Coordinates of C-alpha atoms and ligand atoms in Angstrom, one line a residue:
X1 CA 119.0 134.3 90.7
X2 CA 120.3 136.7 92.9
X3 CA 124.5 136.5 93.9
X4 CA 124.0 135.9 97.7
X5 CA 121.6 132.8 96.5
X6 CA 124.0 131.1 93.6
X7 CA 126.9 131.3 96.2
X8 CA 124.6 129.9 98.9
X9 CA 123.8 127.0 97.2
X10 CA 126.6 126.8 94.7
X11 CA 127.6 123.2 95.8
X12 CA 123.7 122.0 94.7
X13 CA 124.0 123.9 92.0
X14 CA 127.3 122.3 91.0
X15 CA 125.7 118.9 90.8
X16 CA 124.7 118.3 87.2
X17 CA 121.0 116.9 88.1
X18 CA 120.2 120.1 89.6
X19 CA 121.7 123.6 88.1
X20 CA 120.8 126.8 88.6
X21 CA 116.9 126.5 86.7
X22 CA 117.1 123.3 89.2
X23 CA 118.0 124.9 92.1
X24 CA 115.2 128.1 90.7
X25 CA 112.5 125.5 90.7
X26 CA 113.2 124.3 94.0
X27 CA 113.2 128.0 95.5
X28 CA 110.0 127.9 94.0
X29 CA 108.4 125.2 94.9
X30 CA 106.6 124.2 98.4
X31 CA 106.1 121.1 100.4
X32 CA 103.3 119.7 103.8
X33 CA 105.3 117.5 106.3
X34 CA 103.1 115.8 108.3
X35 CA 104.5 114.5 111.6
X36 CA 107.5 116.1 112.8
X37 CA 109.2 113.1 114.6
X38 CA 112.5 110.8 113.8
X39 CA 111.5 111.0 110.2
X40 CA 109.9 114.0 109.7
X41 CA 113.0 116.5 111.3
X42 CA 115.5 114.7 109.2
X43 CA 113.6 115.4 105.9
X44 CA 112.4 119.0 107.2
X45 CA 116.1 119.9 108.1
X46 CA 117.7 118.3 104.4
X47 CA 114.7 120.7 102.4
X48 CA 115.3 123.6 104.4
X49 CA 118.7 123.4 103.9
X50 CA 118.6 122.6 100.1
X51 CA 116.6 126.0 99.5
X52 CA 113.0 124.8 99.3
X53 CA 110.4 127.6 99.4
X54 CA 108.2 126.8 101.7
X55 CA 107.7 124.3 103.7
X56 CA 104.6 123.5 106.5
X57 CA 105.0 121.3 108.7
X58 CA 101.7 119.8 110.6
X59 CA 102.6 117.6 113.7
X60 CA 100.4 117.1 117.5
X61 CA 102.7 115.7 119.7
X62 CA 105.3 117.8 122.1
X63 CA 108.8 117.2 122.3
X64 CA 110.3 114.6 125.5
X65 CA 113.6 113.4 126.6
X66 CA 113.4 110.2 125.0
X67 CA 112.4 111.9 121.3
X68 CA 116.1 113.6 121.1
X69 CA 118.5 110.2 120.6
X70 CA 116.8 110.4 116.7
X71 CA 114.9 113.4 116.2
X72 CA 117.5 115.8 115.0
X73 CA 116.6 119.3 115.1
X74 CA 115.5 119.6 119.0
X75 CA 117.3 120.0 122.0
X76 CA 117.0 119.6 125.8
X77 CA 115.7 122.8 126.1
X78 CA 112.9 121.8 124.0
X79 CA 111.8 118.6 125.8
X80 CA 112.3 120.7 128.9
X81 CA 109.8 123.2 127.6
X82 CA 107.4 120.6 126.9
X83 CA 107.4 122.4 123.5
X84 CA 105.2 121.0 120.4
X85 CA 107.1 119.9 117.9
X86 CA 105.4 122.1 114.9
X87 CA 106.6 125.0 116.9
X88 CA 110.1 123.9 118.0
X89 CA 110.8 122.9 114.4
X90 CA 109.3 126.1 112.8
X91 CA 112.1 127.7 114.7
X92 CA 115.0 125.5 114.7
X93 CA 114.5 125.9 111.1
X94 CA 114.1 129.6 110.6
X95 CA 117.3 129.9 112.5
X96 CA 118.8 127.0 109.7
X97 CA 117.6 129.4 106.8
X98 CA 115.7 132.5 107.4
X99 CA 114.8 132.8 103.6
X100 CA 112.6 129.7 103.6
X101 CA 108.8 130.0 104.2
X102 CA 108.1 127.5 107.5
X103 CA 104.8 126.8 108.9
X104 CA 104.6 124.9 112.2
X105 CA 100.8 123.4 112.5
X106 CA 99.9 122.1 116.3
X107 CA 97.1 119.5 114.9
X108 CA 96.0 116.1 114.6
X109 CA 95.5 115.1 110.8
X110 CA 92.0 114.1 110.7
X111 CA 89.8 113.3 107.7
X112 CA 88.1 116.7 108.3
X113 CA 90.9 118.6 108.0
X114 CA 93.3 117.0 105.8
X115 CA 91.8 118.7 102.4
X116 CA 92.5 121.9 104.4
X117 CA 96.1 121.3 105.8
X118 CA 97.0 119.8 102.6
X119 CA 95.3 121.6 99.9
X120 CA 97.7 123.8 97.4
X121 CA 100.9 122.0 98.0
X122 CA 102.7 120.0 95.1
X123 CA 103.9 117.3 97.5
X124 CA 103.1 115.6 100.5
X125 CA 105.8 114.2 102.8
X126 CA 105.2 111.5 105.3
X127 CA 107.0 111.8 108.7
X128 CA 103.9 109.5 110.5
X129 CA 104.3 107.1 112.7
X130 CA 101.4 104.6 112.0
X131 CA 99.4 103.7 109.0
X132 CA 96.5 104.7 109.7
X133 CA 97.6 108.5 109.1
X134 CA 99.5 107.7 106.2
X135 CA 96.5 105.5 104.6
X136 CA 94.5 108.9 105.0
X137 CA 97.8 110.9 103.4
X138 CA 97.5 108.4 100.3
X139 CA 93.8 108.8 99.9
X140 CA 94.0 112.7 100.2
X141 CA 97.1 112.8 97.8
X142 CA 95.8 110.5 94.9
X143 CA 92.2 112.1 95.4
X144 CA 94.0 115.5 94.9
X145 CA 96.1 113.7 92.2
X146 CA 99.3 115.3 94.4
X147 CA 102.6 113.5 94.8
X148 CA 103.3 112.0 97.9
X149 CA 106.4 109.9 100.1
X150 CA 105.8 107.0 102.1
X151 CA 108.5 106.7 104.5
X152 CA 108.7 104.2 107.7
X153 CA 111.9 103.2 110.3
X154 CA 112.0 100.8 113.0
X155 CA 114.4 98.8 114.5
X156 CA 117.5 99.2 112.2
X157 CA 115.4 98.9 109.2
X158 CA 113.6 101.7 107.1
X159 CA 111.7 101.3 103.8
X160 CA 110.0 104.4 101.1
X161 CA 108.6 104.9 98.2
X162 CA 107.6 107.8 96.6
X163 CA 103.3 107.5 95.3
X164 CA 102.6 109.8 91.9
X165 CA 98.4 108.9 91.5
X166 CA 98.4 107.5 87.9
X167 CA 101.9 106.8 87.0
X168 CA 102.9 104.5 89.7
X169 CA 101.6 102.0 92.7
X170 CA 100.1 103.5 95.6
X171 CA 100.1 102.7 99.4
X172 CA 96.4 101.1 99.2
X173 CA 98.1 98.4 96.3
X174 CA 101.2 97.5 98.4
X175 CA 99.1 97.3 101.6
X176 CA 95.7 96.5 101.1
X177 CA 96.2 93.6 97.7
X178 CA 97.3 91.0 100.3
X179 CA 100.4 90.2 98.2
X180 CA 103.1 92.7 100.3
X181 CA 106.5 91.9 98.4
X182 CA 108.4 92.5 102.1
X183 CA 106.7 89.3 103.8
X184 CA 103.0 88.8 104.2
X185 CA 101.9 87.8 107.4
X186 CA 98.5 87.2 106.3
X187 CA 96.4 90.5 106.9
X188 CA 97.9 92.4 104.0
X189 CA 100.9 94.0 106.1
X190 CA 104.2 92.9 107.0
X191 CA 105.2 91.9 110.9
X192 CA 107.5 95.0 109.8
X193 CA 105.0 97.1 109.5
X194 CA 103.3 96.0 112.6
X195 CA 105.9 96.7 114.9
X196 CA 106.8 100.3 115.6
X197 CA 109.3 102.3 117.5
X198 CA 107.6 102.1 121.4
X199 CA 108.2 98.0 120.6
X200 CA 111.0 97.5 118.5
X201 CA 113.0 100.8 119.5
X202 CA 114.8 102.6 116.7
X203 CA 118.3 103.2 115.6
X204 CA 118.7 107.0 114.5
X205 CA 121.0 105.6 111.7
X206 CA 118.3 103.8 110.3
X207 CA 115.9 107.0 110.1
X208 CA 119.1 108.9 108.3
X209 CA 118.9 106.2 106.0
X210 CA 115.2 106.2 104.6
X211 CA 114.7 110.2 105.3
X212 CA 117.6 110.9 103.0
X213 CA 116.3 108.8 100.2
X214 CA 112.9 110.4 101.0
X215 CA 114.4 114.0 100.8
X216 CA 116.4 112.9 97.3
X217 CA 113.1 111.7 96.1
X218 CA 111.5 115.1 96.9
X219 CA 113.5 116.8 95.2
X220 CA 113.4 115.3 92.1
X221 CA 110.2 116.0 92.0
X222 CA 110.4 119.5 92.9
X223 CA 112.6 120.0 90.4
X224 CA 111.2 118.2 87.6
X225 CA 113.5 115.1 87.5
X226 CA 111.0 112.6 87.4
X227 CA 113.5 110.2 84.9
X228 CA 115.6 110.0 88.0
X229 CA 112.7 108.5 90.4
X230 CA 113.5 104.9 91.3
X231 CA 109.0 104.2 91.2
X232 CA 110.2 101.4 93.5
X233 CA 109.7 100.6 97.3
X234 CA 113.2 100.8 99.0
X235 CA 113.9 99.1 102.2
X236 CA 117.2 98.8 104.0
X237 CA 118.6 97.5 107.4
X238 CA 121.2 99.5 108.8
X239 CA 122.3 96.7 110.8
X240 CA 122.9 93.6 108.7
X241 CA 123.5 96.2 105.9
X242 CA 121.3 94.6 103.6
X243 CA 119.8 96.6 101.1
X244 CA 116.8 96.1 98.2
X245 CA 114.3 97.7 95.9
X246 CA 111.4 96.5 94.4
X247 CA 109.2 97.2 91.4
X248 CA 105.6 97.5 93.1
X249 CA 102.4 96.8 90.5
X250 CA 99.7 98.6 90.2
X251 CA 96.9 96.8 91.6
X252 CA 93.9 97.5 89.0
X253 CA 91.0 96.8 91.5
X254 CA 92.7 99.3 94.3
X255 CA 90.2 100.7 96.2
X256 CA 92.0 104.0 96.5
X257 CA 93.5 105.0 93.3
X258 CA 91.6 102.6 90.8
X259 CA 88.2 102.5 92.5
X260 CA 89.0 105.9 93.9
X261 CA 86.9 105.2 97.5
X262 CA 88.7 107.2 99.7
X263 CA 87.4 105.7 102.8
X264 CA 90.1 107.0 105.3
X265 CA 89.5 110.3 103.9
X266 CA 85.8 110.3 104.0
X267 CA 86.0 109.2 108.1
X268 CA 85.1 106.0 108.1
X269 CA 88.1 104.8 109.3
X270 CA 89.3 106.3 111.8
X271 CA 88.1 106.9 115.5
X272 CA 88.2 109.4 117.8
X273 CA 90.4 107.7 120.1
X274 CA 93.2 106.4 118.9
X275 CA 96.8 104.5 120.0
X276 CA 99.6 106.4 120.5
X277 CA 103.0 105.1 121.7
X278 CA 103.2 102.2 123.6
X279 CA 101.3 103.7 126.5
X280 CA 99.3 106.4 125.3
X281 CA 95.7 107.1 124.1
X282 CA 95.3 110.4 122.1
X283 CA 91.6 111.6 122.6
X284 CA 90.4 114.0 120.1
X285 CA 87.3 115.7 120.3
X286 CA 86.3 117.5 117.6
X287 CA 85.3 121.0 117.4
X288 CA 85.6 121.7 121.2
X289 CA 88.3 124.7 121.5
X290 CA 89.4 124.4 124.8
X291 CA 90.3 127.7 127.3
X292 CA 93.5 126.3 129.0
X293 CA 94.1 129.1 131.6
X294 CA 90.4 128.4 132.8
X295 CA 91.4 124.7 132.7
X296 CA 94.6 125.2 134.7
X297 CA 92.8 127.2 137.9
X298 CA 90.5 124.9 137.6
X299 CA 92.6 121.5 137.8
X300 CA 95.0 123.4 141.1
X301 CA 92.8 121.7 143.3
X302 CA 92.7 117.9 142.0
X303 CA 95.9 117.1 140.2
X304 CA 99.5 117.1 140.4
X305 CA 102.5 119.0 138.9
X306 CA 100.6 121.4 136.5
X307 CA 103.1 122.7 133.8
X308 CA 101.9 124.9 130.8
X309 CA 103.4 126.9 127.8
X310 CA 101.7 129.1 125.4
X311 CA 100.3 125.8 123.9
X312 CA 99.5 123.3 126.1
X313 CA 99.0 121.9 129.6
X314 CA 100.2 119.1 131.1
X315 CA 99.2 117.8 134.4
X316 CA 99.8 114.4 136.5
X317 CA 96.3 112.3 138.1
X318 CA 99.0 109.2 139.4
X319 CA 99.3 107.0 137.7
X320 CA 98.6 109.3 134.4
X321 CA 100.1 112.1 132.6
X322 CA 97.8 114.3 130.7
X323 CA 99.1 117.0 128.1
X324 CA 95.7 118.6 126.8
X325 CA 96.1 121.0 123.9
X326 CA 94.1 124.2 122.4
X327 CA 92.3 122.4 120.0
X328 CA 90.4 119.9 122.3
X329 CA 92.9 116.9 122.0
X330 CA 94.2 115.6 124.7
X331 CA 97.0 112.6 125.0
X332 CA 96.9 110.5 127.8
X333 CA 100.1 108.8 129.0
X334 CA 99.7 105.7 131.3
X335 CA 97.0 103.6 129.6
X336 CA 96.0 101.6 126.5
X337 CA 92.4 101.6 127.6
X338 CA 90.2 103.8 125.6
X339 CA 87.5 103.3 128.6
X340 CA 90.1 104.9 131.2
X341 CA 91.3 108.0 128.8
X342 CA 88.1 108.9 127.9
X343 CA 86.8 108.4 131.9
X344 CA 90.0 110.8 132.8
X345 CA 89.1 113.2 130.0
X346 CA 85.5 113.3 130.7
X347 CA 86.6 113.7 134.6
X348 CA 89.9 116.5 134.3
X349 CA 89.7 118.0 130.6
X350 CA 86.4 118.6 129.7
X351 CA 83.1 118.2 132.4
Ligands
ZN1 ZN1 96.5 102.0 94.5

């Protein structure tokens, strides 16, 4: 290891699960992030900063006021900007540690793309917000046979576990065997799990908590200390400071990693429209690139307070914001109706 590295990280090196061939292995070793959000910049700023070697980071959303009280590598300048959130973390993070490979994506996971996005990479971080992305992470990682780290906050509570396809449980035995150690409500998932951030809120403390242990957990594993993984689901609550882990079984009749049907990652799951925030339906047409210059002479006419950056456009149709991006997709702000976004879409975005 060169000097200038062993003194950069000589206080990780220091720590007696790591070492320099620890530390080596880590330098070595790559990550995919996908979703850039509460979770997601925590973990991304605690790898880039422990001397990972690459890390991408795939994420479809831009950055807004509300997003900075727990999302901890933007600024104002950034929700301001109306920047993505792939592109304002690739940077925050160069300028964190320049000798770290980053990749910011601007895209929707999809079941078309995932084997793409998260091909070649020996681990697969979860900064989602909803589990219907992270059902179609666990399905791409044990198909690929690829570690990969559930992590969730709301509230003041957060839970993890890390997934390694044939050693431990995965996501498809905790949620889909109907007997959920944190509190069945009936349908296989917790009332936890229901509830998200746009309805429960979130304490940034609570995020620290669970995208630490997610970061510890990766790397372990990227440094080959799989003795030191807990294989259990950890859940905490920041607020009554109550604390627990549990050992998760194996469910032999899983449909994902012992029946190996990957039906989130073959599409059969998951729409084109889909829920995002507590006010906001994401419309993603596939395959439809969209010219957003052309789109913004075009729109001058019939709506309101245009605003665009190098990689999006946002415009107001009262009551509705619209942020379209490049690639087709297009979040709609206002509604929960999939009839209106795809009306407005049809109507503004795409004729
Ligand atoms: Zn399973």
């Amino acid at each position: 290891m060169k000097p200038e590295l062993r003194e950069k990280y000589s206080r990780q090196i220091l720590f007696s699960g790591i070492g320099e061939a620890g530390q080596q292995r880590l330098l070595d070793s790559s990550a995919v992030l996908v979703g850039c959000g509460a979770l997601g910049t925590v973990v991304a700023d605690l790898l880039v900063r422990a001397g990972l070697g690459h890390l991408r980071v795939i994420d479809r959303d831009f950055v807004e006021p509300s997003n900075l009280q727990r999302q901890t590598l933007f600024n104002e300048s950034d929700a301001r900007d109306s920047l993505p959130k792939a592109i304002a973390a690739e940077r925050h993070l160069r300028s964190i540690n320049s000798t770290v490979v980053i990749e910011g994506l601007v895209a929707d996971l999809t079941p078309a793309n995932a084997p793409k996005l998260l091909g070649g990479f020996p681990l697969i971080l979860d900064g989602t917000d909803n589990f219907e992305t992270r059902l179609l992470l666990n399905d791409a990682a044990v198909s690929l046979g690829v570690p990969w780290i559930y992590a969730a906050a709301v509230g003041s509570y957060g839970v993890t576990m890390t997934v390694r396809p044939g050693e431990t449980a995965c996501l498809a035995c905790l949620l889909e065997s109907g007997s959920d150690p944190v509190g069945d409500n009936g349908n296989g998932r917790s009332s936890q799990f229901e509830e998200t951030c746009d309805t429960a809120g979130v304490l940034n403390a609570a995020v620290g908590v669970v995208s630490s242990i997610e970061a510890a957990e990766a790397i372990k594993l990227l440094t080959g200390n799989f003795e030191a993984l807990g294989d259990r689901l950890v859940s905490g609550d920041v607020w009554s400071g109550k604390f627990q882990s549990i050992r998760v079984a194996k469910n032999p009749g899983c449909r994902a990693c012992a029946r190996r049907e990957f039906s989130y990652l073959s599409g059969d799951a998951q729409p084109h429209i889909t829920m995002c925030g507590r006010d906001s339906v994401q419309i993603h047409e596939r395959n439809r690139r969209l010219d957003l210059p052309a789109l913004s002479a075009r729109l001058s006419a019939s709506a309101a307070e245009i605003r665009n950056n190098d990689f999006l456009l946002r415009f107001r149709v009262p009551p509705y914001d619209l942020t379209v991006f490049a690639d087709g997709r297009a979040i709609i702000k206002g509604t929960r109706d999939p009839a209106v976004a795809r009306s407005l879409y049809a109507r503004f975005i795409s004729p």
